[in-house]
Short mmCIF file of N, CA and C in Angstrom, two decimals:
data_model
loop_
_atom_site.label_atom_id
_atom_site.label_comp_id
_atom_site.label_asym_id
_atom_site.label_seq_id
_atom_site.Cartn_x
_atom_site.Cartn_y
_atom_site.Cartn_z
N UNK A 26 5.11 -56.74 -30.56
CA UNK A 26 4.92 -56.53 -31.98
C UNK A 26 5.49 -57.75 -32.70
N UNK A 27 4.73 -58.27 -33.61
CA UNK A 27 5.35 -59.12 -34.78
C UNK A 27 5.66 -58.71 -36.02
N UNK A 28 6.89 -59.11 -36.13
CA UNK A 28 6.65 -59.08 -38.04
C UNK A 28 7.70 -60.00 -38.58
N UNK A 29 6.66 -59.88 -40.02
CA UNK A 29 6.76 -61.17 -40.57
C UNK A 29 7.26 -60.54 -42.21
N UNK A 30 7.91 -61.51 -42.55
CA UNK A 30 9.03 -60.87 -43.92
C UNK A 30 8.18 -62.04 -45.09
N UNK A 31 8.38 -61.34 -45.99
CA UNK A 31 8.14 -61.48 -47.36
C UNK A 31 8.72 -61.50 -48.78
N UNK A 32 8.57 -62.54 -49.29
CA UNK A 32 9.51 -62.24 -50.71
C UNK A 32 8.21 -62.40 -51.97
N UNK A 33 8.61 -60.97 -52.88
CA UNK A 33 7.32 -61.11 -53.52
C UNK A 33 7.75 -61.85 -55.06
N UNK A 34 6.39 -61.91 -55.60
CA UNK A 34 7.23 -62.83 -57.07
C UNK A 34 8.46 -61.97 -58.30
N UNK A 35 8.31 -60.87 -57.88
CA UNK A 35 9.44 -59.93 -58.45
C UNK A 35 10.82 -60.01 -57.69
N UNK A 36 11.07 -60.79 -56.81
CA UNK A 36 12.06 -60.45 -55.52
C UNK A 36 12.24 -59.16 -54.89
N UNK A 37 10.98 -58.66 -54.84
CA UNK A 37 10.72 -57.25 -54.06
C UNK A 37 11.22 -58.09 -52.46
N UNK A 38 11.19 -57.17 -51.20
CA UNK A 38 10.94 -57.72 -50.25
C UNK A 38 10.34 -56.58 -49.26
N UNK A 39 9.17 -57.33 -48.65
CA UNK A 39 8.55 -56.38 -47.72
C UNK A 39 8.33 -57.12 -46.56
N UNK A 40 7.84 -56.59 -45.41
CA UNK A 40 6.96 -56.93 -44.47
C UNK A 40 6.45 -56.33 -43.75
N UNK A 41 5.45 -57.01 -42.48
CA UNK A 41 4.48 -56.28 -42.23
C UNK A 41 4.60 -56.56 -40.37
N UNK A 42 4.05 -55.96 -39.77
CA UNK A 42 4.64 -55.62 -38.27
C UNK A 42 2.62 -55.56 -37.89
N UNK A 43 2.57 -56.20 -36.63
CA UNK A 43 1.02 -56.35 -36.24
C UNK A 43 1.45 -56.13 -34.92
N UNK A 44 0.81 -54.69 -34.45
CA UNK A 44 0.75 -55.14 -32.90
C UNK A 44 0.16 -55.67 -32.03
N UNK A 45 0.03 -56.49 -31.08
CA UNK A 45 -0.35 -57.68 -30.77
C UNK A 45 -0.89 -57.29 -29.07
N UNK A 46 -2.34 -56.75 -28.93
CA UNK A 46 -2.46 -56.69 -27.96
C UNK A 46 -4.23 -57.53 -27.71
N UNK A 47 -3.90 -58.18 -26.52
CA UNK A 47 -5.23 -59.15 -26.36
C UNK A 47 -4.91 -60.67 -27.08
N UNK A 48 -5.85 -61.13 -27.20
CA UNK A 48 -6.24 -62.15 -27.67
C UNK A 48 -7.06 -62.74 -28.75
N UNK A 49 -7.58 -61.68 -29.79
CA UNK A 49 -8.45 -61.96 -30.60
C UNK A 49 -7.41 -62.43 -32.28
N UNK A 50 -8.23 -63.05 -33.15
CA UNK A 50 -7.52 -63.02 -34.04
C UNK A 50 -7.35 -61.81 -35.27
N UNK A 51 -6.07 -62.04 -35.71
CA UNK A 51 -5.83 -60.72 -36.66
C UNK A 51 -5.45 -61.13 -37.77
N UNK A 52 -5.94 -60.77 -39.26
CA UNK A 52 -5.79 -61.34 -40.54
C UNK A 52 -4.68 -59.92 -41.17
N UNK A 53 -3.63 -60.82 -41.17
CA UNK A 53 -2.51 -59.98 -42.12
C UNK A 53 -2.90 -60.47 -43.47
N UNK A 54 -2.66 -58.72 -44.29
CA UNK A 54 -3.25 -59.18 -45.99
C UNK A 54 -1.65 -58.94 -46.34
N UNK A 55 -1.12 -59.10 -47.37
CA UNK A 55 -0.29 -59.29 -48.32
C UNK A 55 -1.03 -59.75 -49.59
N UNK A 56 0.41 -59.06 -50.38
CA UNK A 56 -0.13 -59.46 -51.97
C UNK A 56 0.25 -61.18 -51.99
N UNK A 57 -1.14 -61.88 -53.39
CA UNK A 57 -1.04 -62.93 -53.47
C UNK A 57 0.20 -63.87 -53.80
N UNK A 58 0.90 -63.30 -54.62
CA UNK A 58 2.47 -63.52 -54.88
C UNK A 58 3.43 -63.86 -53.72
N UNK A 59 2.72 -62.96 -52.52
CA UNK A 59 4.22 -63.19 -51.72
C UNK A 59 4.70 -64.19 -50.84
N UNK A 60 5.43 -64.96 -50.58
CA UNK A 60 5.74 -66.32 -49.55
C UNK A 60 6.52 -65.74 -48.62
N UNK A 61 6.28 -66.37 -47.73
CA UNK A 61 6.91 -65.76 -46.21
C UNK A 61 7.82 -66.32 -46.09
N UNK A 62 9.03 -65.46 -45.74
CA UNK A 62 10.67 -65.89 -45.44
C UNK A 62 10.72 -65.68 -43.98
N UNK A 63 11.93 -66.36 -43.75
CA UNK A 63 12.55 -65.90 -42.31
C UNK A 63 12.71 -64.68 -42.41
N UNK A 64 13.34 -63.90 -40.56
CA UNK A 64 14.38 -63.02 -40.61
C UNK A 64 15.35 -63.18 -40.93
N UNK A 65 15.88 -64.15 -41.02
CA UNK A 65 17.40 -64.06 -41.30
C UNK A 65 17.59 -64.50 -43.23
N UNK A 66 16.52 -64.78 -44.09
CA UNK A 66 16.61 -65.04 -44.99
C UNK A 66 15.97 -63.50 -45.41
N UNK A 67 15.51 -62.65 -44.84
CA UNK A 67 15.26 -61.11 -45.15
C UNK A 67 16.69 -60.49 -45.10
N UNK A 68 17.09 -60.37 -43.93
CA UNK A 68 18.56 -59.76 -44.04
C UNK A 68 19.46 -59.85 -44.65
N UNK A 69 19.75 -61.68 -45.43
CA UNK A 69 19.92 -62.03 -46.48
C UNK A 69 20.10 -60.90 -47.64
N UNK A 70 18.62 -61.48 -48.12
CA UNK A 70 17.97 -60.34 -49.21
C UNK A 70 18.43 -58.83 -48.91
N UNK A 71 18.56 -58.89 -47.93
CA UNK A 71 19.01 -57.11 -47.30
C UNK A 71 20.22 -57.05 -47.82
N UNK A 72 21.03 -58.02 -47.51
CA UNK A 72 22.52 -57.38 -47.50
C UNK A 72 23.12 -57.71 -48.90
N UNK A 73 22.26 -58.44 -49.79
CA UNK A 73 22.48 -58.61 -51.11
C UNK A 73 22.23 -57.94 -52.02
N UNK A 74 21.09 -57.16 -51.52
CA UNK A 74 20.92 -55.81 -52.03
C UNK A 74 21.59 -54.49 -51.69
N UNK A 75 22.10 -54.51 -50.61
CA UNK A 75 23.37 -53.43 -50.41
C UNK A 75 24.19 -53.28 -50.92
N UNK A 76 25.07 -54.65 -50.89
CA UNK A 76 25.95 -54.66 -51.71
C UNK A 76 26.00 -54.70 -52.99
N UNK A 77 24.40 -54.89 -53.71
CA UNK A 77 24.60 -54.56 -55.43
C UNK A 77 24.41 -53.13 -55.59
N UNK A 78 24.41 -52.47 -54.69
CA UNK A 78 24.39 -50.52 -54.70
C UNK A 78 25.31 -50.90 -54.61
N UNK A 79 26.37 -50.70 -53.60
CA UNK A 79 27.42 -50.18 -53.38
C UNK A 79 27.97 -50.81 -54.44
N UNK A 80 28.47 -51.92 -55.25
CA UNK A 80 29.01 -51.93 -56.28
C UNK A 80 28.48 -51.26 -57.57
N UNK A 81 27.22 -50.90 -57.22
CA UNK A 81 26.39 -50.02 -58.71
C UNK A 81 27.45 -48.46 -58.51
N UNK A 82 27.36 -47.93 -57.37
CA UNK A 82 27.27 -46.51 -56.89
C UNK A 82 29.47 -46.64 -57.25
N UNK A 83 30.18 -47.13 -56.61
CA UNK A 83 31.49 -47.34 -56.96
C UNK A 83 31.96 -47.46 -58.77
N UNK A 84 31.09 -48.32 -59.65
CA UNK A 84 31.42 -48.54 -60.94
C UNK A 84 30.73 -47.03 -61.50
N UNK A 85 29.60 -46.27 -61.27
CA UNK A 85 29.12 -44.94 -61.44
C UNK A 85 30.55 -43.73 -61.04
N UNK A 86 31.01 -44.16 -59.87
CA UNK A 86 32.25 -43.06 -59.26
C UNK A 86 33.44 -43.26 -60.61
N UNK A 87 33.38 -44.62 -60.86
CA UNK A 87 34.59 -44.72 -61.32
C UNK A 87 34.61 -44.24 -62.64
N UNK A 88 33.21 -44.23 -63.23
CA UNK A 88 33.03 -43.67 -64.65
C UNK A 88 33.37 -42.41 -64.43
N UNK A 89 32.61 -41.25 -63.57
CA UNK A 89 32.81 -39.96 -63.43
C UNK A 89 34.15 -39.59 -62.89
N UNK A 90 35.06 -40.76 -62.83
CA UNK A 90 36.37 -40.11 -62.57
C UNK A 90 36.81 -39.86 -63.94
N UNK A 91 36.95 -41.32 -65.03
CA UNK A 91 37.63 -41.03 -66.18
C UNK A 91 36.88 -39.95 -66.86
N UNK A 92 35.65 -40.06 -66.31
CA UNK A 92 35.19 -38.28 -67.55
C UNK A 92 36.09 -37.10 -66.77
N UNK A 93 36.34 -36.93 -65.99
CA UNK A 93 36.75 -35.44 -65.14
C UNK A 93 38.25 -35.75 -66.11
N UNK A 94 38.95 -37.13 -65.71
CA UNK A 94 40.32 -37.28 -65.88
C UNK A 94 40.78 -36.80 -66.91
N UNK A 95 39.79 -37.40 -68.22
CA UNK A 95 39.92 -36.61 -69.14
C UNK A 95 39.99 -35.33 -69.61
N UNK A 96 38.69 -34.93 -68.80
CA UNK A 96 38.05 -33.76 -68.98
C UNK A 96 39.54 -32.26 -68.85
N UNK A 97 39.91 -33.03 -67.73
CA UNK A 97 41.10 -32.25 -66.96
C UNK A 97 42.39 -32.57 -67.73
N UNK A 98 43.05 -33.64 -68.55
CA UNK A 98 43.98 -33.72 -69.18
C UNK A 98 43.63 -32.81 -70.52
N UNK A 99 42.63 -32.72 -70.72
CA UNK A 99 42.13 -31.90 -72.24
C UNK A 99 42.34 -30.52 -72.19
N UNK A 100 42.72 -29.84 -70.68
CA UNK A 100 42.27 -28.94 -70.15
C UNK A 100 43.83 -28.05 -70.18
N UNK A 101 44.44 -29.21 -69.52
CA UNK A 101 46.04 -29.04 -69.52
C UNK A 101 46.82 -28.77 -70.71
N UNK A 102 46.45 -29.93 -71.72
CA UNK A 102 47.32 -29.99 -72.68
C UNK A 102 46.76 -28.62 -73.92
N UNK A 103 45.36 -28.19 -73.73
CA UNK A 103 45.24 -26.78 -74.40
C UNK A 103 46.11 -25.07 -73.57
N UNK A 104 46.11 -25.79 -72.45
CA UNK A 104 46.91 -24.90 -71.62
C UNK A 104 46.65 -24.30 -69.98
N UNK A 105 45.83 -24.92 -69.91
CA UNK A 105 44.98 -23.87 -68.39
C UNK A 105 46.02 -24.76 -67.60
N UNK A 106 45.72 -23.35 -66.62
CA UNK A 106 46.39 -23.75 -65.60
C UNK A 106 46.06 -25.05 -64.58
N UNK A 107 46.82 -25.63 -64.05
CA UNK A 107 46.12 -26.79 -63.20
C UNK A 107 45.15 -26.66 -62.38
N UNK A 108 45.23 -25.39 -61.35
CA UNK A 108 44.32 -25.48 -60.51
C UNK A 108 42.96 -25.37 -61.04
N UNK A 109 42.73 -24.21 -62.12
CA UNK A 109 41.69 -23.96 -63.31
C UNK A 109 41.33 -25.23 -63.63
N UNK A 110 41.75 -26.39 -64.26
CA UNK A 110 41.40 -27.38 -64.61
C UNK A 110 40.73 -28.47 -63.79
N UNK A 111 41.71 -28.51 -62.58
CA UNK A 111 40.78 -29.16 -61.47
C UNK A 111 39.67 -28.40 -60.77
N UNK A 112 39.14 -27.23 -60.81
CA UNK A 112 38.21 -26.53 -60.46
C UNK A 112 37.26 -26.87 -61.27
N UNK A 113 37.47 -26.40 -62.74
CA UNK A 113 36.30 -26.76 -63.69
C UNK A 113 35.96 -28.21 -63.98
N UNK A 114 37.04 -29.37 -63.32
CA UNK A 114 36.45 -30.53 -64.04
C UNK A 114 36.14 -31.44 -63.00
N UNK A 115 36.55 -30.52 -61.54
CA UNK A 115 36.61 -31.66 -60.55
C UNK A 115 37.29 -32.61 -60.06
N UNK A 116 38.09 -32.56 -60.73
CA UNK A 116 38.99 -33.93 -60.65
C UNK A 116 40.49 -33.65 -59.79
N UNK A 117 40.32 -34.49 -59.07
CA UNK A 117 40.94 -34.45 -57.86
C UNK A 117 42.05 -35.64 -57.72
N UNK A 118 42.30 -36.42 -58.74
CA UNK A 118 43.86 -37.47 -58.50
C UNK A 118 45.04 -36.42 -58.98
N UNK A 119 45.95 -37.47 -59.17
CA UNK A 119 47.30 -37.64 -59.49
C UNK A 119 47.62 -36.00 -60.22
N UNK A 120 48.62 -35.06 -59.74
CA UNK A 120 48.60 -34.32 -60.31
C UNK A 120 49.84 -34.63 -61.48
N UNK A 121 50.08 -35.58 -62.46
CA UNK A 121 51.19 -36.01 -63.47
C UNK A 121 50.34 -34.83 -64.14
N UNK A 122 50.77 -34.68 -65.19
CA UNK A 122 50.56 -34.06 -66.45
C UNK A 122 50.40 -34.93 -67.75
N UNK A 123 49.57 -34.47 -68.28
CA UNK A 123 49.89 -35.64 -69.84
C UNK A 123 50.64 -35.38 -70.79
N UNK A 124 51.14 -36.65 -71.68
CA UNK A 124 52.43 -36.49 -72.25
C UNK A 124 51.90 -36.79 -73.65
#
């Protein structure tokens, strides 16, 4: 099997896999946009895109902590009990209290 990697004019990245039996010739289509990269300039692209999730998906966690944090100090200082508060808001750090 071959395949062959692609970067399209959006910096999409795809490619396409031909299995390769005999000898005749075989016309791979792709869109007109796209220029053919290495593998290792795909994995590239791969792992540069991983890592802009995982820093998307971490700065998302970190927002939904300060909403709970809050959520749960608001919770306290009207009076509920702690465990009540971390049940309803989720929030799962530091058990300080607010002052």
């Amino acid at each position: 099997m071959i395949t062959k990697f692609f970067r399209l004019g959006d910096g999409t990245l795809i490619s396409r896999s031909l299995q390769v039996e005999g000898s005749y010739a075989m016309t791979l289509r792709v869109p007109t946009d796209a220029q053919e990269i290495s593998a290792e300039q795909a994995e590239e692209i791969r792992a540069g895109h991983a890592a802009q999730v995982k820093a998307w998906v971490a700065e998302q966690n970190a927002q939904i902590n300060e909403v709970r944090r809050a959520d749960y100090d608001a919770l306290l200082t009207l009076g509920a009990p702690e465990a009540t508060a971390r049940r309803l808001t989720g929030y799962r750090g530091p058990a300080d209290r607010p002052t």
